[in-house]
Short mmCIF file of C-alpha atoms in Angstrom, two decimals:
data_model
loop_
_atom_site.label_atom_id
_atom_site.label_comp_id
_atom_site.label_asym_id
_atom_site.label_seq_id
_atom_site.Cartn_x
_atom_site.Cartn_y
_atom_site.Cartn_z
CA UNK A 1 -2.64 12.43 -0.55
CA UNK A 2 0.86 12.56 -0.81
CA UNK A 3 1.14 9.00 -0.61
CA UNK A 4 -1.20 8.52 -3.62
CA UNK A 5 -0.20 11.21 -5.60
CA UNK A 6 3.72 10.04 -5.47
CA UNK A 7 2.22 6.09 -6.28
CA UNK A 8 -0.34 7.49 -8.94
CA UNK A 9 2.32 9.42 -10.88
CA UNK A 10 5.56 7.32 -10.45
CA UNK A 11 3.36 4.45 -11.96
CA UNK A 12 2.23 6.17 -14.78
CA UNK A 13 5.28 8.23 -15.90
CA UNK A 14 6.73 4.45 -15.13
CA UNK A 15 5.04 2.95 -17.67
CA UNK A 16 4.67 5.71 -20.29
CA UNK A 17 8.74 5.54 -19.90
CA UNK A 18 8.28 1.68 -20.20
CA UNK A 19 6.33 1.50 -23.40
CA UNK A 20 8.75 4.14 -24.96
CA UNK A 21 11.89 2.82 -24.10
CA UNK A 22 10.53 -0.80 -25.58
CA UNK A 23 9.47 1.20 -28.67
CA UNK A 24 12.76 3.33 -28.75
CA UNK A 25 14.46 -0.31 -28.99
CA UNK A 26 12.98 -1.33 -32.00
CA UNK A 27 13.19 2.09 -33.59
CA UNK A 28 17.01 1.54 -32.09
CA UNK A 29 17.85 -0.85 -35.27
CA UNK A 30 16.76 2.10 -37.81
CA UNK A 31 18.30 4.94 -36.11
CA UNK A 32 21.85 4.06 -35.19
CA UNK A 33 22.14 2.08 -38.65
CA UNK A 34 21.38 5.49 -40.02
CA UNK A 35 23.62 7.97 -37.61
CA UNK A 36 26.50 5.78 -37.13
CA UNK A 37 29.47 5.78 -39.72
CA UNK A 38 29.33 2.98 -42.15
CA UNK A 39 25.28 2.04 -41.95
CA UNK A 40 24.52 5.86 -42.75
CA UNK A 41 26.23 5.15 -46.02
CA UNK A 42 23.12 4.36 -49.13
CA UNK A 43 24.91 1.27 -50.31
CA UNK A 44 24.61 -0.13 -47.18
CA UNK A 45 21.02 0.43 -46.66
CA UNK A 46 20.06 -0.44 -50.11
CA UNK A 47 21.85 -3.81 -49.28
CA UNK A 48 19.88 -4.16 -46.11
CA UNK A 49 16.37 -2.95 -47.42
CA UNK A 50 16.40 -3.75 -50.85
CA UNK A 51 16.09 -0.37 -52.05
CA UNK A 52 16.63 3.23 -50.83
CA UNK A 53 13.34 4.55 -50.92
CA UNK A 54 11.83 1.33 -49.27
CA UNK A 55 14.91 2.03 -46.46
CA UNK A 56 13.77 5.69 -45.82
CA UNK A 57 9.93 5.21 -45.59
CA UNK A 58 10.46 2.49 -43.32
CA UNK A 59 12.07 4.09 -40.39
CA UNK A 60 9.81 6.95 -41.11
CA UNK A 61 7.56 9.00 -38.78
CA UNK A 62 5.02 7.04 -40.01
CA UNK A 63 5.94 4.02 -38.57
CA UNK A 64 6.31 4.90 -35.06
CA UNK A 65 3.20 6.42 -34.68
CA UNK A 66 1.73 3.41 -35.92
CA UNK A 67 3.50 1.18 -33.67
CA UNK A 68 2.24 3.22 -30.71
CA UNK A 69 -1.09 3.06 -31.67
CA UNK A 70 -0.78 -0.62 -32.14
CA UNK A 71 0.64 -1.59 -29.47
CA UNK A 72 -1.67 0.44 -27.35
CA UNK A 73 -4.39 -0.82 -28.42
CA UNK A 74 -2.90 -4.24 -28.55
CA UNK A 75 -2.13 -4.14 -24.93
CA UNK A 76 -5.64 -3.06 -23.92
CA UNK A 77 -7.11 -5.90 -25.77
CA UNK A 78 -5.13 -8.36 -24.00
CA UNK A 79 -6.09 -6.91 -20.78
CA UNK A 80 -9.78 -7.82 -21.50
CA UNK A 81 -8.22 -11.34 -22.20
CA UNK A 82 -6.18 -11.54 -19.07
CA UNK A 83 -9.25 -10.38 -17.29
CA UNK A 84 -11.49 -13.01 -18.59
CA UNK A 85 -8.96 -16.02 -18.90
CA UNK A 86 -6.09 -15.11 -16.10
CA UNK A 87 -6.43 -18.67 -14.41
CA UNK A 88 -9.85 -17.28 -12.86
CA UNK A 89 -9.11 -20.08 -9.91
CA UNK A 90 -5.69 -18.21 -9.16
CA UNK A 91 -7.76 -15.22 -9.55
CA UNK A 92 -10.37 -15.62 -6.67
CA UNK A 93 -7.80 -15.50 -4.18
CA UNK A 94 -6.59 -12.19 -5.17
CA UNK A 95 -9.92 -10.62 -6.51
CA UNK A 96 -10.99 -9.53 -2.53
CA UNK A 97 -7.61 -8.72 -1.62
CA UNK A 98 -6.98 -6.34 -4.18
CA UNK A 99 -10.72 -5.35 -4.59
CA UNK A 100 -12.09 -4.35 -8.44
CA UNK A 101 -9.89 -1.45 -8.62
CA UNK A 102 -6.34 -2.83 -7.45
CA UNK A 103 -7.12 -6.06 -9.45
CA UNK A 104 -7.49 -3.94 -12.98
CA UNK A 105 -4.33 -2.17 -12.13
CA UNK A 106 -2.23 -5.00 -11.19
CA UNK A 107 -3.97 -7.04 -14.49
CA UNK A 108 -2.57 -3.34 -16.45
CA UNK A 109 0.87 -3.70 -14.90
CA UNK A 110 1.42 -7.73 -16.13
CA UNK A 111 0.01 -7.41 -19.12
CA UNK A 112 1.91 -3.73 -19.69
CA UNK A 113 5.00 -5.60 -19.17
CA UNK A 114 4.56 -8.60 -20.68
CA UNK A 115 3.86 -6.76 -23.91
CA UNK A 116 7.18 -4.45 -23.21
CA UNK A 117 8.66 -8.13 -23.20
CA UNK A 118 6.72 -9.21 -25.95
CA UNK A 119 7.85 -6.27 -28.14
CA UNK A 120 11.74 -6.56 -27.23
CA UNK A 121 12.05 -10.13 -28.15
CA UNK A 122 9.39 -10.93 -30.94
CA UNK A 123 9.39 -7.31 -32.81
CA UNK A 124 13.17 -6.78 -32.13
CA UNK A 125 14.14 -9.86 -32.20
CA UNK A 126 12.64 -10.60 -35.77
CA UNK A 127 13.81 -7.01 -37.13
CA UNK A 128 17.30 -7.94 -36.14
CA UNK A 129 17.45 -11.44 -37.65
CA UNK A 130 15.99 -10.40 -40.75
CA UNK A 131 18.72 -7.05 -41.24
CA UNK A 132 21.44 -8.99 -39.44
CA UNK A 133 20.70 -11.92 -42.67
CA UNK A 134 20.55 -9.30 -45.29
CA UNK A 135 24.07 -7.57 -44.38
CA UNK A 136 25.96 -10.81 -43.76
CA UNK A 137 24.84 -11.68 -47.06
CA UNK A 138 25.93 -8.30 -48.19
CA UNK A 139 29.31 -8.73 -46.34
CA UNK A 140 30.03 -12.45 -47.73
CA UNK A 141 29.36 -10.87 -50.81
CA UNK A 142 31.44 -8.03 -50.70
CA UNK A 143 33.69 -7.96 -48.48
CA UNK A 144 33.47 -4.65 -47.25
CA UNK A 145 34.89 -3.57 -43.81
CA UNK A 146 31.96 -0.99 -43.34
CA UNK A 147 28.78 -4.08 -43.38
CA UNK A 148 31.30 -5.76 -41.01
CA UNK A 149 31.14 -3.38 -38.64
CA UNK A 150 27.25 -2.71 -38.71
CA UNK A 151 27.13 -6.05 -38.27
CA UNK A 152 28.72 -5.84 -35.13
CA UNK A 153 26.52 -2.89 -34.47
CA UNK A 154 23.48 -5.39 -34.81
CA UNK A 155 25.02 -8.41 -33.00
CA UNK A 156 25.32 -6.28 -30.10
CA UNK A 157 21.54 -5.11 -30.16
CA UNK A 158 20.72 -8.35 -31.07
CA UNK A 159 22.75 -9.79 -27.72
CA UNK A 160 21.59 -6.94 -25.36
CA UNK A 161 17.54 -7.44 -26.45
CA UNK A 162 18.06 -11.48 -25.76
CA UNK A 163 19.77 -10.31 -22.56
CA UNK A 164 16.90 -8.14 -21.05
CA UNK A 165 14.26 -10.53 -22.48
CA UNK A 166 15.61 -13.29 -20.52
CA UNK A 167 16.17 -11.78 -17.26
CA UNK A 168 12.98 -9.79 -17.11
CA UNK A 169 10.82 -12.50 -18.56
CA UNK A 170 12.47 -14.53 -16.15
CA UNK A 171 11.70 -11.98 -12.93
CA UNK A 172 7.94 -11.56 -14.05
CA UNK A 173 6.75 -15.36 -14.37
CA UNK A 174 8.92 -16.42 -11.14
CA UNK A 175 7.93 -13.49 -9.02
CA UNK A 176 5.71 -11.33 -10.75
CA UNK A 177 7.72 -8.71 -9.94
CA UNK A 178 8.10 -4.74 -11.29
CA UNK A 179 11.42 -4.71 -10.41
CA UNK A 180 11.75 -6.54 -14.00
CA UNK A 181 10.26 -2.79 -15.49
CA UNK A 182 12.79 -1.04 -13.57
CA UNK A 183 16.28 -3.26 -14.28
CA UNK A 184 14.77 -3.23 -17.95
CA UNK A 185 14.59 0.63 -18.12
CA UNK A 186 18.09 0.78 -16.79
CA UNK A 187 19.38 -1.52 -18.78
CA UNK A 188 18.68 0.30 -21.42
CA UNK A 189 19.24 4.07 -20.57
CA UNK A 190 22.66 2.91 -19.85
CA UNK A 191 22.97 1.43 -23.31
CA UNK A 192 21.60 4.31 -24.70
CA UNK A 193 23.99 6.67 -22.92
CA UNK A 194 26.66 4.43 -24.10
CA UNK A 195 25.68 4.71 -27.72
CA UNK A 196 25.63 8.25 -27.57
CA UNK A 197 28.73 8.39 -25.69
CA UNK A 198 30.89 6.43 -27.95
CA UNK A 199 29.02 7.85 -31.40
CA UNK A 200 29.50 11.73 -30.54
CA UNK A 201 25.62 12.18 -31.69
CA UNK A 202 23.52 14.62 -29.25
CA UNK A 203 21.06 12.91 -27.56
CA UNK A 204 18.15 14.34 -29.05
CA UNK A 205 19.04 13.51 -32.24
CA UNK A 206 20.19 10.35 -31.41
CA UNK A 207 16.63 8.88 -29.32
CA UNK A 208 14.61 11.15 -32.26
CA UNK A 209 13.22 12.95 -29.37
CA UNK A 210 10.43 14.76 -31.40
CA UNK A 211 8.96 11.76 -32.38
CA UNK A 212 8.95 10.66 -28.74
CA UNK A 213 7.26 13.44 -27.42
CA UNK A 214 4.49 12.83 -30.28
CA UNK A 215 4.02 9.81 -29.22
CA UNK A 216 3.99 9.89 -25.26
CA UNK A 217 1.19 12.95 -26.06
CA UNK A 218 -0.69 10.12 -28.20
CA UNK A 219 -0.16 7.36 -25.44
CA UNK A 220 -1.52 10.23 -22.98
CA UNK A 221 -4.63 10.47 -24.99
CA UNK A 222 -4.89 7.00 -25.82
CA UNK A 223 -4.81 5.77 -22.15
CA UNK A 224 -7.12 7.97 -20.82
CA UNK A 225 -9.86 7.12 -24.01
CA UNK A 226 -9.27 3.30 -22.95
CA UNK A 227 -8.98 3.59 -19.42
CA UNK A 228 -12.76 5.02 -19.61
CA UNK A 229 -13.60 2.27 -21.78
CA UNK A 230 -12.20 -0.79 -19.79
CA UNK A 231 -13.52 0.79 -16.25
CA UNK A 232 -16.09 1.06 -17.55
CA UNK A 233 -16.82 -2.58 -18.58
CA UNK A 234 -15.18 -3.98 -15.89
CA UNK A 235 -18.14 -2.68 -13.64
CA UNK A 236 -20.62 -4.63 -14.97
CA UNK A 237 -18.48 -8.10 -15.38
CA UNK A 238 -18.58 -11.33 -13.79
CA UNK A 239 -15.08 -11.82 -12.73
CA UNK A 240 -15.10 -15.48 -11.44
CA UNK B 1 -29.56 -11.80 18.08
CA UNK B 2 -26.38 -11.41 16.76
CA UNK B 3 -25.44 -8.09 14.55
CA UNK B 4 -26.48 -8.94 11.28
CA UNK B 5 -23.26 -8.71 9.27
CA UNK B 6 -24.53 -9.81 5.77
CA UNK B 7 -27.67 -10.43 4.00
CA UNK B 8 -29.03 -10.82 0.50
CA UNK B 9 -32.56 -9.39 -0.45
CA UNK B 10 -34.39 -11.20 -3.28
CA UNK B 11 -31.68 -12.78 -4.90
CA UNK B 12 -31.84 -14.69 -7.94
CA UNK B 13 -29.38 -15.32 -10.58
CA UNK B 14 -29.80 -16.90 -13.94
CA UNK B 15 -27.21 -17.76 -16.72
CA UNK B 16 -29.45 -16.98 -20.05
CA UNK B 17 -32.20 -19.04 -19.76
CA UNK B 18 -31.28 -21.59 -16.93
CA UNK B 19 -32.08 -20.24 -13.26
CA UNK B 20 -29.89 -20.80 -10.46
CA UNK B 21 -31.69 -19.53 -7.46
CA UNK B 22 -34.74 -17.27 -7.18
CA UNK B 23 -35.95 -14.52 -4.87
CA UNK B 24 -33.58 -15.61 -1.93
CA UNK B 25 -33.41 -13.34 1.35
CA UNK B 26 -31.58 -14.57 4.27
CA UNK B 27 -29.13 -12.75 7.36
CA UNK B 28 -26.07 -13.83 8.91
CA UNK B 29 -25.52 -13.18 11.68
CA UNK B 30 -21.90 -12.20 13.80
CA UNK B 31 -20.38 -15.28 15.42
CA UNK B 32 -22.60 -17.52 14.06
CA UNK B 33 -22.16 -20.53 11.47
CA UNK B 34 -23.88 -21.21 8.35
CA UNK B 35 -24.24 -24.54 6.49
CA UNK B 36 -25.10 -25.31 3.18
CA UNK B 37 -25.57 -28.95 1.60
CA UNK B 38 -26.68 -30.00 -1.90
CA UNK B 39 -25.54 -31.72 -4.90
CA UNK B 40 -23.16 -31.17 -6.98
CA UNK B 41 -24.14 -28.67 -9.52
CA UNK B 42 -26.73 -27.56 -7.57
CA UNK B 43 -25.90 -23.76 -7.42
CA UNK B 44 -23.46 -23.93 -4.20
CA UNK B 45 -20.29 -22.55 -5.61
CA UNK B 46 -22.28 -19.44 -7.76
CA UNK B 47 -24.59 -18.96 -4.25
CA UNK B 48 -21.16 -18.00 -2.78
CA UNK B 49 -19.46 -16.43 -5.10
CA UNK B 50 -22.66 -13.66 -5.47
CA UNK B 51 -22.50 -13.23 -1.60
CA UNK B 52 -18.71 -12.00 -2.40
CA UNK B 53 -19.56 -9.91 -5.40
CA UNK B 54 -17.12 -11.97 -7.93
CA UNK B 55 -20.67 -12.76 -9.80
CA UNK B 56 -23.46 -10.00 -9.74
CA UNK B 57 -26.60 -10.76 -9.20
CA UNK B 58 -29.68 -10.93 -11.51
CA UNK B 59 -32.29 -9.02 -9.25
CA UNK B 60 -31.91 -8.46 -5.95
CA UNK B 61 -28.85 -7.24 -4.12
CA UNK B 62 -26.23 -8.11 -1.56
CA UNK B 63 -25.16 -5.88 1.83
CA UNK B 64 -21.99 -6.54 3.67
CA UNK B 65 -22.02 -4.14 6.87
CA UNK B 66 -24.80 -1.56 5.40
CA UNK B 67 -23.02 -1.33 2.16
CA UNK B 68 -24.74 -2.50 -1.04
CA UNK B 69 -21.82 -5.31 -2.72
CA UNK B 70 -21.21 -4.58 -6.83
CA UNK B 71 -22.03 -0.69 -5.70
CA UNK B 72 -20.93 0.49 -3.19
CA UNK B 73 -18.23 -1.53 -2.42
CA UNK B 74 -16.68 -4.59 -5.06
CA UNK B 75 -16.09 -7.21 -2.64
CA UNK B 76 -15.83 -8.62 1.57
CA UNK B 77 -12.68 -7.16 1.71
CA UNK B 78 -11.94 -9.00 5.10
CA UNK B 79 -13.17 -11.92 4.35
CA UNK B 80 -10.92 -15.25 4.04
CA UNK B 81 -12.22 -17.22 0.91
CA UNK B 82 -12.21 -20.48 -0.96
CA UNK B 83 -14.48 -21.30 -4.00
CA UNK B 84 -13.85 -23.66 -6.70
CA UNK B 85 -10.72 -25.07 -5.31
CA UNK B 86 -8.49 -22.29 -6.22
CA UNK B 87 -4.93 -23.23 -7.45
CA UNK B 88 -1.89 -21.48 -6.45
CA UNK B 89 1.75 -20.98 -8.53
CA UNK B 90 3.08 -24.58 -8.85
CA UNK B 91 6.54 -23.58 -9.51
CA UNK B 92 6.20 -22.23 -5.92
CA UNK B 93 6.40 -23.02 -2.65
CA UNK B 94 3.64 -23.24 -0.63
CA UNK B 95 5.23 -20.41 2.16
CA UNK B 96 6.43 -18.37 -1.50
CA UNK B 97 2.16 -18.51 -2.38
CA UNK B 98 0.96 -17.33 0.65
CA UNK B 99 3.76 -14.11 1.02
CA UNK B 100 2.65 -13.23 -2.14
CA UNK B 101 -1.02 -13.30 -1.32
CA UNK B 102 0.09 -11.59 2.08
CA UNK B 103 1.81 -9.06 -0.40
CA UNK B 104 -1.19 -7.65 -1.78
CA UNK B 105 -2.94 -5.97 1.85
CA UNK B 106 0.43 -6.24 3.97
CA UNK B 107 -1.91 -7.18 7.26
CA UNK B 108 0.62 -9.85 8.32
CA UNK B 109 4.48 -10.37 8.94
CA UNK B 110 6.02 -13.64 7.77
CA UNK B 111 6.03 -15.33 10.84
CA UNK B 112 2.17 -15.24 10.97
CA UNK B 113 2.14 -16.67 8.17
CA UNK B 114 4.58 -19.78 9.09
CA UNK B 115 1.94 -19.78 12.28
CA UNK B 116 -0.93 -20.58 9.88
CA UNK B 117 1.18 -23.17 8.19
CA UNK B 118 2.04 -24.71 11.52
CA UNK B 119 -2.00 -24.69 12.30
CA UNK B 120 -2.38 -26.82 9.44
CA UNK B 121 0.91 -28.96 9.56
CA UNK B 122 2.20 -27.59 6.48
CA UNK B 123 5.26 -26.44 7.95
CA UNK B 124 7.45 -29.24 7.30
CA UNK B 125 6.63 -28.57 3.58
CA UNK B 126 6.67 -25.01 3.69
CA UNK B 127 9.57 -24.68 1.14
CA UNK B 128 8.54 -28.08 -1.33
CA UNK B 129 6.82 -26.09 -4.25
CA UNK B 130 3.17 -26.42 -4.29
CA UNK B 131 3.15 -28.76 -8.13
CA UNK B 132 4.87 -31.28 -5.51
CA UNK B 133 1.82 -31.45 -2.72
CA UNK B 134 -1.03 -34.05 -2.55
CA UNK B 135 -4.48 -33.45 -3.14
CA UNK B 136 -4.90 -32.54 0.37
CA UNK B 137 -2.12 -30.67 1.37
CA UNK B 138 -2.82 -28.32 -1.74
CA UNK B 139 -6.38 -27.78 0.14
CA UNK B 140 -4.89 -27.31 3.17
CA UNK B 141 -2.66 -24.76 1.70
CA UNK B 142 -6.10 -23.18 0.43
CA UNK B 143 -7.72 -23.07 3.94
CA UNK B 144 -4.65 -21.59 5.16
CA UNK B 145 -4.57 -18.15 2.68
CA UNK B 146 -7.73 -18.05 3.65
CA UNK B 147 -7.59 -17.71 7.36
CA UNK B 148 -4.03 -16.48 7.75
CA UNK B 149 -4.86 -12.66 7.33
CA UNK B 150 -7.26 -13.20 10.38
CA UNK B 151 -10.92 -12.20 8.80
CA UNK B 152 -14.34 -11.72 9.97
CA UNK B 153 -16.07 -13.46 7.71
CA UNK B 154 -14.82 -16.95 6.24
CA UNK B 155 -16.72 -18.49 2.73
CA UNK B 156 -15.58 -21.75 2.47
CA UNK B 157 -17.02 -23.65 -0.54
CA UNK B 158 -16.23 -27.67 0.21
CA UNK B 159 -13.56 -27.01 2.62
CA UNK B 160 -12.99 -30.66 3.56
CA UNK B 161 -12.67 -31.85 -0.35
CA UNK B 162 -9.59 -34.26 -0.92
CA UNK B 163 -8.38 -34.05 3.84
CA UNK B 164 -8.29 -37.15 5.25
CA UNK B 165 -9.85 -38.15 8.87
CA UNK B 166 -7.40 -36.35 10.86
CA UNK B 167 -7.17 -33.11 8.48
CA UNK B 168 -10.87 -32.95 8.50
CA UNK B 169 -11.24 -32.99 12.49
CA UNK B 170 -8.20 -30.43 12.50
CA UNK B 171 -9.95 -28.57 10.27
CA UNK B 172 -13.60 -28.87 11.89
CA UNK B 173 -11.25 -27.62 15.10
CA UNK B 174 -10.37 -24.33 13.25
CA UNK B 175 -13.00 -23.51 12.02
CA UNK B 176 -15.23 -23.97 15.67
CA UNK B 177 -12.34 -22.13 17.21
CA UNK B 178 -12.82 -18.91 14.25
CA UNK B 179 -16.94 -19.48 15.06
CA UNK B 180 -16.31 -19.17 18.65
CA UNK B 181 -13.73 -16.11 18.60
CA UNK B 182 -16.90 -14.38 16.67
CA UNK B 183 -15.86 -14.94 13.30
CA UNK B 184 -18.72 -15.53 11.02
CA UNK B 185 -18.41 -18.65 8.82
CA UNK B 186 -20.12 -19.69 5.46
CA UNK B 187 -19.46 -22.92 4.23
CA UNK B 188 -20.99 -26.13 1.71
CA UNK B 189 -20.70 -29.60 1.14
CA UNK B 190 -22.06 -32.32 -0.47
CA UNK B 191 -21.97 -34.13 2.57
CA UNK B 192 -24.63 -33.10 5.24
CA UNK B 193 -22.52 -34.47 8.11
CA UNK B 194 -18.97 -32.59 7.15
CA UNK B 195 -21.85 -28.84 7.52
CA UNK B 196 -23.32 -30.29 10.68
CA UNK B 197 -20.34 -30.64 12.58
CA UNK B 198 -18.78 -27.07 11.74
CA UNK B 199 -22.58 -25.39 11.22
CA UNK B 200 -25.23 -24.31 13.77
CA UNK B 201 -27.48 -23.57 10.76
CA UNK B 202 -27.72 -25.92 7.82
CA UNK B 203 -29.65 -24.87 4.23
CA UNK B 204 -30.24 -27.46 1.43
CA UNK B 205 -29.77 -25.89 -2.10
CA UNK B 206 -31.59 -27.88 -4.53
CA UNK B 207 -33.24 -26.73 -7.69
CA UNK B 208 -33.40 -23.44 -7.35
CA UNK B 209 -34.49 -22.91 -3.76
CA UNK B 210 -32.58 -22.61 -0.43
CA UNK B 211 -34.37 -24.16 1.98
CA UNK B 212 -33.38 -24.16 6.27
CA UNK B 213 -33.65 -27.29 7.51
CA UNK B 214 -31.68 -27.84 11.15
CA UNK B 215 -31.02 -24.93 13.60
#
């Protein structure tokens, strides 16, 4: 019981860590442009967003709790995909060994973490091209000292993300392997301690902390609706 | 008569419209041997893969040791299976395939595992990755996940596809040697004599029915 209990839990606070320190990455870009120094100053962020009020709503609330949701869902309709498409050849030979049960949680565990990877290089990646373009337009412009430094700030982000993506992408096709989850989460605690560190910002304020605790409470709710759902289905579904 | 280790009751299975089998009841029996021959197409590969529960029935029902399969229990958990010529991580070596197969019930060390490689003279290859092996040494390789957790039951579906003559009477070896240390062994072919030699009973499956014809 202990056993299963320690497993059970560690797996699940795992992941719900997992899908908000992916999220917290993107969110990243928005929040230290906004705390740190030179990108809290308007100009700036007009420069990067266009306009103010555009710059404000889009690192809102709002948008977070969207992304959850989407993602969520996202990742649950991919497992329906895996299920039905994984290479169902490759499949058989696990299918008995893990029985129904085991298979659905190790098809949750890829296709959790290949969306984590997903979201740090496509979502991340994108949103850091597209702001690291606007303010080194802004900077050629210019030639303000403040853009320069934010983007440094970005490069950084922009380095670190390409970093993780390759080594954990790497780790999960070659040996389909959690330890890829675990460096990544690492990874990037330490970078977030270091931002903190070296900004002076308490934490809280720093990682938004409210906002995270809304949205591990929605995940919470979120995985147990689908998890019914997909258990559910799986039951009655011809696997090979 | 042996224990009676699985059996189906009434089975049939249909895809929409077009019928596979119908109303099929048979035993097997412990440490016995079970043949089944047929076309291709025929039904063979679905047949098995409803006695392991990775395809549900129609009507009827399936029971592996007095337990009902899709119900009260998913799958043969200790049985060693091959259906449809499963393929394996080709960026992988053949030893890397099987450890992570082993991986998943942690019933054997590594060095059973090199054992079963050695069984089926894959051991010189062990480390070449698995996009690098013939036709035959990739079925080999399937043979050998399926027998190297030591099972009860083995479902083979065209075991001997792509061996040449000296795999296949390696092969035929094994698999008399698993019959004879009580194992229980399913297996098809398209060719009647490749089910004889392994088999003491052979079926035909041919439109729909499954028919005994040698004992």
């Amino acid at each position: 019981m202990k056993k299963y209990l320690s497993k059970k839990y560690i797996k699940y606070i795992g992941s719900l860590c997992a899908v908000w320190a992916a999220l917290w990455n993107v969110f990243l870009l928005g929040v230290s442009l906004e705390n740190s120094g030179p990108a809290a100053d308007s100009t700036l962020l007009q420069c990067i967003l266009g306009s103010e009020n555009y710059a404000h709503d889009f690192f809102t609330r709002q948008f977070w709790f969207i992304s959850v949701f989407v993602f969520y869902m996202a990742v649950y309709l991919v497992i329906f995909l895996f299920l039905q498409h994984e290479s169902g050849k490759y499949r058989s030979m696990k299918l008995h060994r893990y029985g129904k049960k085991g298979y659905l949680n190790h098809c949750e565990s890829k296709v959790l973490h290949g969306s984590l990877y997903a979201v740090l290089l496509v979502a991340t990646g994108l949103a850091g091209i597209a702001l690291f373009g606007r303010i080194t337009g802004a900077v050629i412009r210019t030639g303000n000292a403040d853009m320069a430094a934010a983007v440094l700030l970005l490069v950084k982000i922009f380095l670190c993300m390409v970093l993780y993506g390759k080594i954990t992408v790497y780790q999960i096709l070659r040996k389909n392997s959690d330890f890829a989850a675990f460096f990544m989460l690492v990874v990037l605690f330490v970078h977030l301690a270091a931002e903190v560190y070296t900004q002076k910002i308490h934490f809280l304020t720093y990682t938004g902390a409210v906002e995270s605790l809304c949205g591990i409470l929605i995940l919470i709710v979120l995985n147990t609706v689908t998890e019914l759902v997909v258990r559910k289905k799986i039951k009655t579904m011809d696997l090979c | 008569m042996g224990e009676v280790i699985l059996k189906i009751e009434n089975g049939t299975k249909k895809f929409k419209n077009e019928l596979i089998f119908q109303n099929v009841s048979m035993e097997f029996e412990k440490g016995n041997s079970y043949g089944f021959v047929g076309p291709n197409g025929c039904g063979k590969s679905v047949f098995f893969k409803t006695l392991c529960g990775y395809s549900l029935l129609t009507e009827g029902q399936v029971i592996y040791r007095g337990k009902i399969i899709g119900k009260e229990q998913d799958f043969i958990d200790d049985a060693g299976i091959v259906i449809e010529e499963p393929e394996f991580i080709n960026s992988l070596s053949g030893l890397e395939n099987l450890k992570i197969l082993a991986e998943i019930q942690k019933k054997i060390s590594e060095a059973e595992i090199i054992e079963v490689l050695k069984q089926f003279d894959l051991y010189e290859d062990r480390n070449k990755k698995v996009g690098k092996y013939s036709v035959g040494m990739k079925q080999k390789l399937r043979l050998a996940q399926a027998v190297m957790e030591k099972p009860q039951v083995l479902i083979l579906d065209e075991p001997m596809n792509g061996l040449d003559k000296k795999s296949v009477k390696k092969v035929e070896d094994i698999l008399k040697a698993f019959v004879e240390n009580g194992g229980t062994l399913l297996m098809t072919s398209h060719i009647e004599q490749q089910v004889e030699a392994c088999c003491k009973i052979v079926y035909e499956i041919d439109g729909g029915e499954i028919l005994r014809v040698t004992d």
